[in-house]
Short mmCIF file of C-alpha atoms in Angstrom, two decimals:
data_model
loop_
_atom_site.label_atom_id
_atom_site.label_comp_id
_atom_site.label_asym_id
_atom_site.label_seq_id
_atom_site.Cartn_x
_atom_site.Cartn_y
_atom_site.Cartn_z
CA SER E 274 45.61 28.32 29.52
CA SER E 275 48.15 27.84 26.80
CA GLY E 276 51.64 28.80 27.70
CA ILE E 277 54.15 28.55 30.41
CA ASN E 278 53.61 29.01 34.08
CA ALA E 279 55.75 28.83 37.18
CA GLU E 280 56.46 25.17 36.43
CA TYR E 281 58.60 26.06 33.41
CA GLY E 282 61.96 24.45 33.82
CA ALA E 283 64.73 22.54 32.17
CA ASN E 284 66.73 19.53 33.31
CA ILE E 285 70.13 19.31 31.71
CA ARG E 286 72.55 16.49 32.37
CA LYS E 287 75.99 16.08 30.87
CA LYS E 288 76.41 12.34 30.52
CA SER E 289 80.05 12.18 29.39
CA SER E 290 81.53 13.98 32.40
CA GLY E 291 79.61 11.98 34.97
CA THR E 292 78.25 15.16 36.55
CA SER E 293 74.75 16.46 36.57
CA ASN E 294 73.65 20.05 36.17
CA ASN E 295 70.04 20.33 37.13
CA ALA E 296 68.84 23.77 36.14
CA SER E 297 65.24 22.99 36.78
CA THR E 298 62.70 25.17 38.45
CA LYS E 299 60.79 21.91 38.81
CA PRO E 300 62.68 18.69 39.54
CA ALA E 301 62.35 15.70 37.27
CA LYS E 302 59.92 13.07 38.49
CA GLU E 303 61.52 10.17 40.25
CA GLY E 304 61.26 6.80 38.58
CA LYS E 305 61.15 8.18 35.04
CA ARG E 306 64.22 8.04 32.88
CA SER E 307 64.77 10.44 30.03
CA LYS E 308 66.00 9.12 26.73
CA LYS E 309 69.69 9.60 26.18
CA THR E 310 70.48 12.35 23.73
CA ARG E 311 73.54 11.98 21.61
CA SER E 312 75.21 14.67 19.59
CA THR E 313 75.27 13.47 16.04
CA ALA E 314 77.89 14.14 13.41
CA GLN E 315 75.71 17.09 12.40
CA ASN E 316 76.05 18.55 15.94
CA THR E 317 72.33 18.12 16.68
CA ILE E 318 70.81 18.31 20.14
CA VAL E 319 67.46 16.76 20.98
CA ILE E 320 65.30 18.62 23.48
CA HIS E 321 62.62 16.56 25.19
CA VAL E 322 59.59 18.73 25.95
CA CYS E 323 57.17 17.54 28.58
CA ASP E 324 53.80 19.31 28.58
CA GLU E 325 52.35 18.00 31.81
CA SER E 326 49.05 19.88 31.54
CA LYS E 327 48.28 18.29 28.14
CA LYS E 328 50.10 15.03 28.96
CA ILE E 329 52.20 15.33 25.79
CA ASN E 330 55.90 14.67 25.25
CA GLN E 331 57.59 15.85 22.07
CA ASP E 332 61.20 15.95 20.89
CA PHE E 333 62.68 18.96 19.11
CA HIS E 334 65.97 18.95 17.20
CA CYS E 335 68.34 21.88 16.94
CA SER E 336 72.01 22.35 16.18
CA ARG E 337 74.12 22.88 19.27
CA ASP E 338 75.56 26.14 17.90
CA LEU E 339 72.16 27.60 17.05
CA LEU E 340 70.72 26.55 20.40
CA VAL E 341 73.58 28.23 22.28
CA GLU E 342 73.37 31.35 20.10
CA GLU E 343 69.60 31.81 20.38
CA MET E 344 68.74 30.31 23.79
CA LYS E 345 71.58 31.54 25.95
CA TYR E 346 70.17 29.68 28.95
CA PHE E 347 71.70 26.51 27.51
CA ALA E 348 75.13 28.03 26.78
CA GLU E 349 76.63 27.18 30.15
CA TYR E 350 75.47 23.56 29.88
CA LEU E 351 76.51 22.83 26.32
CA ALA E 352 80.23 22.66 25.71
CA THR E 353 81.33 24.40 22.53
CA ASP E 354 83.77 21.58 21.90
CA VAL E 355 81.66 18.54 20.99
CA LYS E 356 84.44 16.18 22.15
CA HIS E 357 84.01 17.37 25.74
CA CYS E 358 80.31 16.67 25.84
CA GLU E 359 79.28 13.77 23.65
CA GLU E 360 75.98 13.10 25.40
CA VAL E 361 73.61 15.71 26.71
CA ASP E 362 70.15 15.12 28.09
CA ILE E 363 67.80 18.14 27.96
CA SER E 364 64.25 17.94 29.24
CA VAL E 365 62.08 21.06 29.25
CA HIS E 366 58.80 21.33 31.14
CA CYS E 367 56.45 23.72 29.33
CA ASP E 368 53.59 24.04 26.87
CA VAL E 369 54.61 22.11 23.75
CA GLN E 370 52.93 24.63 21.42
CA ILE E 371 54.89 27.50 22.94
CA PHE E 372 58.17 25.59 22.66
CA ASP E 373 57.31 24.78 19.04
CA TRP E 374 56.81 28.53 18.45
CA LEU E 375 60.18 29.24 20.05
CA MET E 376 61.95 26.60 17.95
CA ARG E 377 60.46 28.05 14.77
CA TYR E 378 61.77 31.43 15.85
CA VAL E 379 65.23 29.99 16.58
CA GLN E 380 65.37 28.16 13.22
CA ARG E 381 63.98 31.03 11.12
CA ASP E 382 65.74 32.44 8.07
CA LYS E 383 67.60 35.39 9.62
CA SER E 384 68.25 36.96 6.21
CA VAL E 385 64.52 37.75 5.95
CA PRO E 386 62.66 40.23 8.21
CA LEU E 387 60.77 38.38 10.95
CA SER E 388 57.39 39.52 9.63
CA GLN E 389 58.15 37.92 6.26
CA CYS E 390 59.55 34.59 7.46
CA GLN E 391 57.71 31.58 6.06
CA ASN E 392 56.47 29.01 8.60
CA MET E 393 56.99 31.52 11.39
CA PRO E 394 54.01 31.76 13.72
CA LYS E 395 52.91 35.25 14.65
CA LEU E 396 52.79 36.92 18.01
CA GLU E 397 49.18 37.31 19.07
CA PRO E 398 47.46 38.72 22.16
CA ASN E 399 46.73 35.18 23.40
CA ASN E 400 50.32 33.88 23.09
CA VAL E 401 52.64 36.86 23.60
CA ILE E 402 52.75 36.60 27.41
CA SER E 403 53.74 32.92 27.29
CA ILE E 404 56.33 33.68 24.61
CA LEU E 405 57.64 36.59 26.69
CA ILE E 406 57.96 34.53 29.88
CA SER E 407 59.61 31.65 28.01
CA SER E 408 62.03 33.81 26.06
CA ASP E 409 63.01 35.63 29.25
CA PHE E 410 63.64 32.30 31.04
CA LEU E 411 65.68 30.98 28.10
CA LYS E 412 67.64 34.26 27.82
CA MET E 413 66.44 35.04 24.29
CA ASP E 414 67.07 38.77 24.58
CA ALA E 415 66.07 39.79 21.04
CA LEU E 416 62.76 37.96 21.32
CA VAL E 417 62.11 39.44 24.76
CA ARG E 418 62.54 42.91 23.20
CA ILE E 419 60.13 42.02 20.35
CA CYS E 420 57.54 40.76 22.87
CA ILE E 421 57.89 43.88 25.04
CA GLU E 422 57.30 46.10 22.01
CA TYR E 423 54.32 43.97 20.96
CA CYS E 424 52.85 44.30 24.47
CA HIS E 425 53.20 48.06 24.25
CA LYS E 426 51.39 48.22 20.90
CA HIS E 427 48.64 45.71 21.78
CA ILE E 428 48.12 46.05 25.53
CA SER E 429 44.32 46.43 25.39
CA GLU E 430 43.94 43.21 23.35
CA ILE E 431 46.38 41.38 25.64
CA ILE E 432 44.51 42.44 28.77
CA SER E 433 41.25 41.13 27.33
CA ALA E 434 42.85 37.83 26.21
CA PRO E 435 42.67 34.80 28.52
CA CYS E 436 46.26 34.74 29.72
CA ASN E 437 48.03 34.58 33.06
CA MET E 438 50.38 37.51 33.58
CA ASN E 439 51.41 36.52 37.12
CA CYS E 440 54.74 35.02 36.01
CA ILE E 441 56.07 38.12 34.28
CA SER E 442 59.15 39.30 36.16
CA GLY E 443 59.20 42.68 37.82
CA GLN E 444 62.03 43.77 35.53
CA ILE E 445 60.02 42.93 32.38
CA LEU E 446 56.91 44.66 33.77
CA THR E 447 59.00 47.76 34.43
CA GLU E 448 60.38 47.70 30.89
CA ILE E 449 56.85 47.46 29.44
CA ALA E 450 55.52 50.19 31.74
CA GLN E 451 58.34 52.58 30.81
CA LEU E 452 57.24 52.49 27.17
CA PHE E 453 53.85 54.05 27.94
CA THR E 454 53.07 57.74 28.01
CA LEU E 455 50.35 59.06 30.31
CA GLN E 456 48.10 59.56 27.28
CA GLU E 457 48.55 55.94 26.21
CA LEU E 458 47.76 54.71 29.73
CA GLU E 459 44.52 56.68 29.77
CA VAL E 460 43.14 54.93 26.67
CA ILE E 461 43.91 51.34 27.73
CA LYS E 462 40.76 49.25 27.81
CA ASP E 463 40.43 46.41 30.26
#
């Protein structure tokens, strides 16, 4: 299945302070060292994505400010003052295609409606659950809302798509369920 499962997690280490914040739902493997990530003059953070199911590693680049603004999960780990945190190591364990989707969303042109953004992948019945779970984990509230609304409009297609819904939080399930009227529930096809 494409997407994120219960193994989704992030390892974040602040190198300059000598302390380690491990925010992982899955610990890093012993014996492997992540590349050091340095903030550049342009304030860029490198995120190392490890897709263990596909055995792929890929690096993504994003400005520190944009990352903190869009993926609030990282806000507590990334100092707003670059001088206080010159080196940060971020490793994320998830599906690389889903993280690529999320990064395109984060780096989109916000002056254009989402549906008209160039190079922006679309939500589809086969990816929306993974996007929803990931955006919820990363505290991307606006994207969570978009995914919830998409689920409401396309629930029959989502149910028939090959996706694992077991990792959706109870809170998110409740939010989706509250959008449905009794009449809408009666016409859902599974």
